[in-house]
Amino acid sequence: MIFRQLFDSASSTYSYLLASRAGGEALIIDPVLERTDRYLQLIRELDLKLVKAVDTHLHADHITALGALRDRTHCITVMGEQTKADIVSMRLADGDRLTIEGVSLDVIYTPGHTDDSYSFALPDRVFTGDTLLIRGTGRTDFQNGDARMQYESLFGRLLKLPDATLVYPAHDYKGDTVSTIGEERAHNPRLQVSSADEYAELMHNLKLADPKMMDVAVPANVRVGLDQEAIARAGWAVCAEEAVRLVGAPDVMLIDLREEGERARNGVICGSLHLPYPNLHDSIGEGGMLHELAKLPDRRLLFYCAFGERSAMAVQEARAAGLAVFHIQGGIDAWRKAGGQLS
């Protein structure tokens, strides 16, 4: 496996780049906006294709690179389903899998630092965001933080992983790079408590100053969504209400760009064809499925995804390839609010 730990000294943030092989798909966890060029340079040098950019939670100490990486690579943006971010391509829930070619991580909901905090685990390592730090834990005094919830996330979830599991946090302020679950259980001073009440009292008495970037970072990180209005102004979008009326029309073909796990959890629009977004490029090329479907007379291809971000990017790419396609603005989320049925 290709694995790189990258550091932003201004915010003391660790970002992680993973792929199964050279020339393959990659994902990045907790990228920092100011380091975007470095990430893209490394991705080129390692001959990788970035397909997912993931934040463990809504950060208050730096501006995320999710939007910048999406705009420059057309990757999928990913956060937990509780996020307050306006639009991310994919929202994960506890027990889901975060997958790319050759790599699959367990999705673990670990609230407490924030109410949208997640950890992501491979068999030998876990990416803990700000929930579990090296010899510390994430503060719980803002963004709907809750010390008792964090206690459960730590003692009920993360510390039940094998002792040899490597711990890779989102931050470190002392120069440490990696720990293990066993080390933290034995030597992390915040874990030497006997109850949730004792842990809550410890966290309540920290009296930490707000992060320096908080007033800038949180508003910026809430607004990371792709501007779908530009697609609508070009005449390439269909509102959810109109899409509901179009279902069943003989000239309309719906294309679902979500992953199989999303379809199973959230349902599908009846009659849709399934084409996961990462396969789009090959499908719109000469001889590809969408390329051939688009040539059929009186056929209207209508993309959709979870929140409209992937389908908006897909429309841009397909239109650039000469295919007359459209998308449902706002995706399944807007469709459901418009009274659309899912099966």
Tab-separated table of C-alpha atoms in Angstrom:
chain	number	residue	atom	x	y	z
A	1	MET	CA	0.000	0.000	0.000
A	2	ILE	CA	1.152	3.533	-0.753
A	3	PHE	CA	0.900	5.590	2.438
A	4	ARG	CA	2.123	9.116	3.091
A	5	GLN	CA	1.761	11.198	6.245
A	6	LEU	CA	1.901	14.911	5.426
A	7	PHE	CA	2.220	17.794	7.885
A	8	ASP	CA	1.023	21.394	7.883
A	9	SER	CA	3.148	23.251	10.429
A	10	ALA	CA	0.880	26.324	10.663
A	11	SER	CA	-2.039	24.302	12.046
A	12	SER	CA	-0.092	21.231	13.243
A	13	THR	CA	-2.368	19.121	11.028
A	14	TYR	CA	-1.569	15.687	9.668
A	15	SER	CA	-3.053	14.670	6.330
A	16	TYR	CA	-2.874	11.129	4.986
A	17	LEU	CA	-2.644	9.933	1.381
A	18	LEU	CA	-3.524	6.283	0.697
A	19	ALA	CA	-3.572	4.095	-2.414
A	20	SER	CA	-3.187	0.399	-3.087
A	21	ARG	CA	-0.717	0.745	-5.971
A	22	ALA	CA	1.079	3.124	-8.302
A	23	GLY	CA	-1.227	4.160	-11.121
A	24	GLY	CA	-4.291	3.492	-8.988
A	25	GLU	CA	-6.991	5.343	-7.109
A	26	ALA	CA	-6.087	7.383	-4.036
A	27	LEU	CA	-7.845	9.079	-1.146
A	28	ILE	CA	-6.651	11.802	1.181
A	29	ILE	CA	-7.788	12.353	4.770
A	30	ASP	CA	-7.955	15.817	6.402
A	31	PRO	CA	-6.264	17.905	3.679
A	32	VAL	CA	-5.325	21.547	4.403
A	33	LEU	CA	-6.089	24.264	1.854
A	34	GLU	CA	-2.634	25.845	1.888
A	35	ARG	CA	-1.015	22.479	1.096
A	36	THR	CA	-3.153	21.746	-1.977
A	37	ASP	CA	-0.343	22.242	-4.498
A	38	ARG	CA	1.927	19.918	-2.531
A	39	TYR	CA	-0.733	17.203	-2.429
A	40	LEU	CA	-1.287	17.437	-6.172
A	41	GLN	CA	2.453	17.390	-6.854
A	42	LEU	CA	2.869	14.231	-4.764
A	43	ILE	CA	-0.134	12.602	-6.440
A	44	ARG	CA	1.461	13.254	-9.847
A	45	GLU	CA	4.843	11.993	-8.677
A	46	LEU	CA	3.330	8.765	-7.361
A	47	ASP	CA	1.223	8.326	-10.525
A	48	LEU	CA	-2.056	8.286	-8.623
A	49	LYS	CA	-5.602	9.414	-9.359
A	50	LEU	CA	-7.262	11.201	-6.451
A	51	VAL	CA	-10.858	9.976	-6.238
A	52	LYS	CA	-11.873	10.880	-2.653
A	53	ALA	CA	-11.006	13.711	-0.269
A	54	VAL	CA	-12.203	13.058	3.283
A	55	ASP	CA	-12.545	15.185	6.419
A	56	THR	CA	-12.857	13.420	9.767
A	57	HIS	CA	-14.972	16.348	11.055
A	58	LEU	CA	-15.679	20.047	10.520
A	59	HIS	CA	-12.339	21.616	11.369
A	60	ALA	CA	-11.988	24.815	13.401
A	61	ASP	CA	-8.215	25.316	13.156
A	62	HIS	CA	-7.649	25.306	9.398
A	63	ILE	CA	-9.553	25.649	6.144
A	64	THR	CA	-10.103	22.317	4.458
A	65	ALA	CA	-8.804	21.566	0.969
A	66	LEU	CA	-11.860	19.463	0.092
A	67	GLY	CA	-13.330	22.087	-2.238
A	68	ALA	CA	-10.014	22.980	-3.864
A	69	LEU	CA	-9.138	19.336	-4.502
A	70	ARG	CA	-12.608	18.683	-5.928
A	71	ASP	CA	-12.328	21.665	-8.264
A	72	ARG	CA	-8.880	20.629	-9.515
A	73	THR	CA	-9.287	16.845	-9.707
A	74	HIS	CA	-13.079	16.210	-9.832
A	75	CYS	CA	-12.667	13.933	-6.804
A	76	ILE	CA	-15.547	13.022	-4.488
A	77	THR	CA	-15.732	14.955	-1.203
A	78	VAL	CA	-16.624	12.855	1.854
A	79	MET	CA	-17.718	13.572	5.431
A	80	GLY	CA	-19.981	12.006	8.036
A	81	GLU	CA	-23.740	12.286	7.714
A	82	GLN	CA	-23.969	14.686	10.682
A	83	THR	CA	-21.793	17.338	9.035
A	84	LYS	CA	-22.994	20.946	8.891
A	85	ALA	CA	-21.121	21.467	5.603
A	86	ASP	CA	-23.476	22.733	2.917
A	87	ILE	CA	-22.689	20.085	0.319
A	88	VAL	CA	-20.292	17.162	0.253
A	89	SER	CA	-20.543	14.516	-2.448
A	90	MET	CA	-20.876	11.591	-0.063
A	91	ARG	CA	-21.983	11.356	3.544
A	92	LEU	CA	-20.999	8.282	5.517
A	93	ALA	CA	-22.627	6.657	8.529
A	94	ASP	CA	-21.333	4.413	11.293
A	95	GLY	CA	-20.670	0.925	9.938
A	96	ASP	CA	-20.239	2.031	6.320
A	97	ARG	CA	-17.099	1.368	4.312
A	98	LEU	CA	-14.896	4.065	2.814
A	99	THR	CA	-13.523	2.432	-0.320
A	100	ILE	CA	-11.267	3.055	-3.271
A	101	GLU	CA	-9.630	0.514	-5.560
A	102	GLY	CA	-7.822	-1.982	-3.318
A	103	VAL	CA	-8.427	-0.114	-0.036
A	104	SER	CA	-11.431	-0.370	2.294
A	105	LEU	CA	-11.686	1.409	5.651
A	106	ASP	CA	-14.236	0.805	8.397
A	107	VAL	CA	-16.255	3.925	9.190
A	108	ILE	CA	-16.587	4.520	12.950
A	109	TYR	CA	-18.737	7.317	14.358
A	110	THR	CA	-16.710	8.813	17.217
A	111	PRO	CA	-18.503	11.999	18.372
A	112	GLY	CA	-17.432	14.123	21.306
A	113	HIS	CA	-14.846	16.546	19.941
A	114	THR	CA	-17.599	17.590	17.541
A	115	ASP	CA	-20.926	15.960	16.806
A	116	ASP	CA	-19.757	15.017	13.299
A	117	SER	CA	-16.444	13.344	14.238
A	118	TYR	CA	-15.543	10.074	12.525
A	119	SER	CA	-12.586	7.695	12.583
A	120	PHE	CA	-11.520	5.419	9.733
A	121	ALA	CA	-9.871	2.062	10.350
A	122	LEU	CA	-7.766	-0.380	8.356
A	123	PRO	CA	-6.843	-3.751	9.868
A	124	ASP	CA	-3.518	-2.392	11.162
A	125	ARG	CA	-4.189	1.339	11.725
A	126	VAL	CA	-6.857	3.873	12.540
A	127	PHE	CA	-7.185	7.516	11.543
A	128	THR	CA	-8.725	9.133	14.607
A	129	GLY	CA	-9.153	12.773	13.587
A	130	ASP	CA	-9.288	14.863	16.779
A	131	THR	CA	-11.009	12.186	18.867
A	132	LEU	CA	-7.845	10.402	20.014
A	133	LEU	CA	-4.541	12.268	19.855
A	134	ILE	CA	-1.099	11.054	20.851
A	135	ARG	CA	-1.107	11.367	24.655
A	136	GLY	CA	-4.202	13.522	24.457
A	137	THR	CA	-7.776	13.791	23.221
A	138	GLY	CA	-9.669	16.450	21.292
A	139	ARG	CA	-11.283	19.276	23.215
A	140	THR	CA	-15.046	19.016	23.726
A	141	ASP	CA	-16.081	22.602	24.472
A	142	PHE	CA	-17.391	23.842	21.094
A	143	GLN	CA	-19.147	22.694	17.877
A	144	ASN	CA	-21.617	20.577	19.851
A	145	GLY	CA	-18.799	18.780	21.605
A	146	ASP	CA	-19.701	16.486	24.480
A	147	ALA	CA	-17.199	14.950	26.883
A	148	ARG	CA	-19.444	12.028	27.805
A	149	MET	CA	-20.005	11.188	24.153
A	150	GLN	CA	-16.251	11.338	23.631
A	151	TYR	CA	-15.688	9.024	26.575
A	152	GLU	CA	-17.926	6.454	24.880
A	153	SER	CA	-16.180	7.004	21.540
A	154	LEU	CA	-12.832	6.371	23.206
A	155	PHE	CA	-13.607	3.572	25.641
A	156	GLY	CA	-16.528	2.012	23.794
A	157	ARG	CA	-15.113	2.164	20.261
A	158	LEU	CA	-11.467	3.084	19.665
A	159	LEU	CA	-9.887	1.432	22.708
A	160	LYS	CA	-11.614	-1.825	21.774
A	161	LEU	CA	-9.396	-2.064	18.699
A	162	PRO	CA	-6.356	-4.383	19.044
A	163	ASP	CA	-3.509	-2.920	21.106
A	164	ALA	CA	-1.121	-3.115	18.120
A	165	THR	CA	-3.365	-0.905	15.977
A	166	LEU	CA	-1.408	2.153	14.830
A	167	VAL	CA	-2.974	5.490	15.774
A	168	TYR	CA	-2.710	8.308	13.243
A	169	PRO	CA	-4.370	11.508	14.538
A	170	ALA	CA	-5.290	14.695	12.691
A	171	HIS	CA	-2.999	16.835	14.871
A	172	ASP	CA	0.103	16.708	17.001
A	173	TYR	CA	1.744	19.620	18.766
A	174	LYS	CA	4.842	17.902	20.190
A	175	GLY	CA	6.432	16.301	17.127
A	176	ASP	CA	5.040	12.782	17.558
A	177	THR	CA	3.901	11.078	14.365
A	178	VAL	CA	2.245	7.791	15.342
A	179	SER	CA	1.224	5.795	18.387
A	180	THR	CA	-0.708	2.595	19.075
A	181	ILE	CA	-3.951	1.822	20.852
A	182	GLY	CA	-1.997	-0.063	23.527
A	183	GLU	CA	0.366	2.857	24.112
A	184	GLU	CA	-2.474	5.312	24.473
A	185	ARG	CA	-4.391	3.042	26.824
A	186	ALA	CA	-1.326	2.807	29.060
A	187	HIS	CA	0.225	6.256	28.824
A	188	ASN	CA	-2.359	8.805	27.647
A	189	PRO	CA	-3.083	10.878	30.790
A	190	ARG	CA	-6.649	11.655	29.702
A	191	LEU	CA	-7.472	7.970	29.501
A	192	GLN	CA	-6.498	7.240	33.099
A	193	VAL	CA	-10.054	7.772	34.335
A	194	SER	CA	-12.566	5.385	35.822
A	195	SER	CA	-15.843	6.821	34.556
A	196	ALA	CA	-17.527	9.147	32.086
A	197	ASP	CA	-18.160	11.605	34.925
A	198	GLU	CA	-14.473	11.733	35.799
A	199	TYR	CA	-13.548	12.228	32.154
A	200	ALA	CA	-16.171	14.982	31.741
A	201	GLU	CA	-14.834	16.803	34.791
A	202	LEU	CA	-11.272	16.557	33.441
A	203	MET	CA	-12.295	17.985	30.055
A	204	HIS	CA	-14.447	20.724	31.636
A	205	ASN	CA	-11.468	22.004	33.611
A	206	LEU	CA	-9.093	22.359	30.638
A	207	LYS	CA	-10.111	26.023	30.075
A	208	LEU	CA	-8.567	26.220	26.593
A	209	ALA	CA	-8.558	29.332	24.421
A	210	ASP	CA	-10.488	29.149	21.144
A	211	PRO	CA	-8.460	28.083	18.093
A	212	LYS	CA	-6.921	31.146	16.400
A	213	MET	CA	-8.521	30.293	13.052
A	214	MET	CA	-11.938	29.334	14.425
A	215	ASP	CA	-13.863	32.432	13.290
A	216	VAL	CA	-12.484	32.042	9.765
A	217	ALA	CA	-12.168	28.272	9.390
A	218	VAL	CA	-15.609	27.145	10.565
A	219	PRO	CA	-17.621	29.422	8.211
A	220	ALA	CA	-15.313	28.559	5.318
A	221	ASN	CA	-15.542	24.839	6.015
A	222	VAL	CA	-19.332	24.963	6.166
A	223	ARG	CA	-19.394	26.360	2.613
A	224	VAL	CA	-17.439	23.795	0.594
A	225	GLY	CA	-20.117	22.787	-1.913
A	226	LEU	CA	-19.771	23.066	-5.665
A	227	ASP	CA	-21.704	26.001	-7.168
A	228	GLN	CA	-24.495	24.080	-8.886
A	229	GLU	CA	-26.115	27.342	-9.972
A	230	ALA	CA	-23.509	27.659	-12.726
A	231	ILE	CA	-24.721	24.354	-14.169
A	232	ALA	CA	-28.335	25.523	-13.897
A	233	ARG	CA	-27.551	28.810	-15.657
A	234	ALA	CA	-26.084	26.832	-18.536
A	235	GLY	CA	-29.426	25.028	-18.905
A	236	TRP	CA	-28.016	21.653	-17.905
A	237	ALA	CA	-29.976	21.145	-14.666
A	238	VAL	CA	-33.466	19.895	-13.851
A	239	CYS	CA	-35.022	20.850	-10.519
A	240	ALA	CA	-36.214	18.011	-8.321
A	241	GLU	CA	-39.884	18.889	-8.781
A	242	GLU	CA	-39.564	18.671	-12.560
A	243	ALA	CA	-37.561	15.443	-12.276
A	244	VAL	CA	-40.387	13.857	-10.275
A	245	ARG	CA	-42.762	14.652	-13.135
A	246	LEU	CA	-40.330	13.223	-15.707
A	247	VAL	CA	-40.019	9.779	-14.128
A	248	GLY	CA	-41.480	7.164	-16.422
A	249	ALA	CA	-41.293	9.350	-19.525
A	250	PRO	CA	-40.139	7.149	-22.445
A	251	ASP	CA	-37.438	9.593	-23.549
A	252	VAL	CA	-35.824	10.000	-20.092
A	253	MET	CA	-33.086	7.703	-18.803
A	254	LEU	CA	-31.948	8.176	-15.206
A	255	ILE	CA	-28.287	7.477	-14.367
A	256	ASP	CA	-27.430	6.898	-10.676
A	257	LEU	CA	-23.800	7.933	-9.970
A	258	ARG	CA	-23.698	6.839	-6.319
A	259	GLU	CA	-21.857	3.872	-4.879
A	260	GLU	CA	-23.612	0.596	-4.132
A	261	GLY	CA	-23.591	1.172	-0.378
A	262	GLU	CA	-25.356	4.522	-0.774
A	263	ARG	CA	-27.998	2.945	-2.989
A	264	ALA	CA	-28.640	0.153	-0.500
A	265	ARG	CA	-28.899	2.553	2.456
A	266	ASN	CA	-30.830	5.437	0.896
A	267	GLY	CA	-32.796	3.867	-1.965
A	268	VAL	CA	-32.908	4.454	-5.715
A	269	ILE	CA	-35.219	6.132	-8.199
A	270	CYS	CA	-37.158	3.406	-9.954
A	271	GLY	CA	-35.828	2.521	-13.390
A	272	SER	CA	-32.361	4.018	-12.901
A	273	LEU	CA	-29.220	2.661	-14.473
A	274	HIS	CA	-26.258	2.396	-12.099
A	275	LEU	CA	-22.957	3.968	-13.134
A	276	PRO	CA	-20.651	4.807	-10.181
A	277	TYR	CA	-19.087	8.222	-10.606
A	278	PRO	CA	-15.458	6.929	-10.750
A	279	ASN	CA	-16.396	4.960	-13.897
A	280	LEU	CA	-17.813	8.000	-15.675
A	281	HIS	CA	-14.724	8.902	-17.691
A	282	ASP	CA	-14.527	5.549	-19.460
A	283	SER	CA	-18.278	5.464	-20.052
A	284	ILE	CA	-18.444	8.800	-21.888
A	285	GLY	CA	-15.541	7.923	-24.187
A	286	GLU	CA	-15.905	6.410	-27.632
A	287	GLY	CA	-17.628	3.029	-27.285
A	288	GLY	CA	-18.599	3.635	-23.647
A	289	MET	CA	-22.111	2.973	-22.365
A	290	LEU	CA	-23.128	6.616	-21.945
A	291	HIS	CA	-21.522	7.587	-25.237
A	292	GLU	CA	-23.674	5.037	-27.035
A	293	LEU	CA	-26.855	5.856	-25.088
A	294	ALA	CA	-26.458	9.554	-25.855
A	295	LYS	CA	-26.496	8.792	-29.585
A	296	LEU	CA	-29.970	7.237	-29.409
A	297	PRO	CA	-32.672	9.483	-30.926
A	298	ASP	CA	-35.025	11.320	-28.557
A	299	ARG	CA	-33.139	10.139	-25.486
A	300	ARG	CA	-32.544	12.446	-22.499
A	301	LEU	CA	-29.885	11.300	-20.028
A	302	LEU	CA	-30.457	12.590	-16.491
A	303	PHE	CA	-27.691	12.098	-13.917
A	304	TYR	CA	-28.280	12.100	-10.176
A	305	CYS	CA	-26.311	11.453	-6.992
A	306	ALA	CA	-26.758	12.148	-3.270
A	307	PHE	CA	-26.645	15.961	-3.178
A	308	GLY	CA	-26.005	16.983	-6.785
A	309	GLU	CA	-22.258	17.556	-6.545
A	310	ARG	CA	-21.078	14.452	-8.373
A	311	SER	CA	-23.819	14.771	-10.982
A	312	ALA	CA	-22.909	18.424	-11.606
A	313	MET	CA	-19.276	17.465	-12.183
A	314	ALA	CA	-20.424	14.570	-14.384
A	315	VAL	CA	-22.505	16.928	-16.520
A	316	GLN	CA	-19.509	19.200	-17.014
A	317	GLU	CA	-17.292	16.315	-18.104
A	318	ALA	CA	-19.925	14.723	-20.338
A	319	ARG	CA	-20.778	18.042	-21.986
A	320	ALA	CA	-17.070	18.634	-22.642
A	321	ALA	CA	-17.061	15.251	-24.405
A	322	GLY	CA	-19.997	16.328	-26.588
A	323	LEU	CA	-22.815	14.497	-24.788
A	324	ALA	CA	-26.104	16.349	-24.267
A	325	VAL	CA	-26.833	15.349	-20.671
A	326	PHE	CA	-28.524	16.930	-17.632
A	327	HIS	CA	-28.616	16.374	-13.875
A	328	ILE	CA	-31.061	16.608	-10.974
A	329	GLN	CA	-30.010	19.680	-9.002
A	330	GLY	CA	-29.615	18.809	-5.328
A	331	GLY	CA	-29.670	15.055	-5.979
A	332	ILE	CA	-31.598	12.496	-3.944
A	333	ASP	CA	-31.752	14.935	-1.047
A	334	ALA	CA	-33.766	17.433	-3.121
A	335	TRP	CA	-35.737	14.619	-4.782
A	336	ARG	CA	-36.964	13.315	-1.428
A	337	LYS	CA	-37.938	16.821	-0.276
A	338	ALA	CA	-39.938	17.243	-3.510
A	339	GLY	CA	-41.971	14.139	-2.696
A	340	GLY	CA	-40.134	11.799	-5.044
A	341	GLN	CA	-40.439	8.069	-4.343
A	342	LEU	CA	-37.462	5.782	-3.738
A	343	SER	CA	-37.339	2.017	-3.921
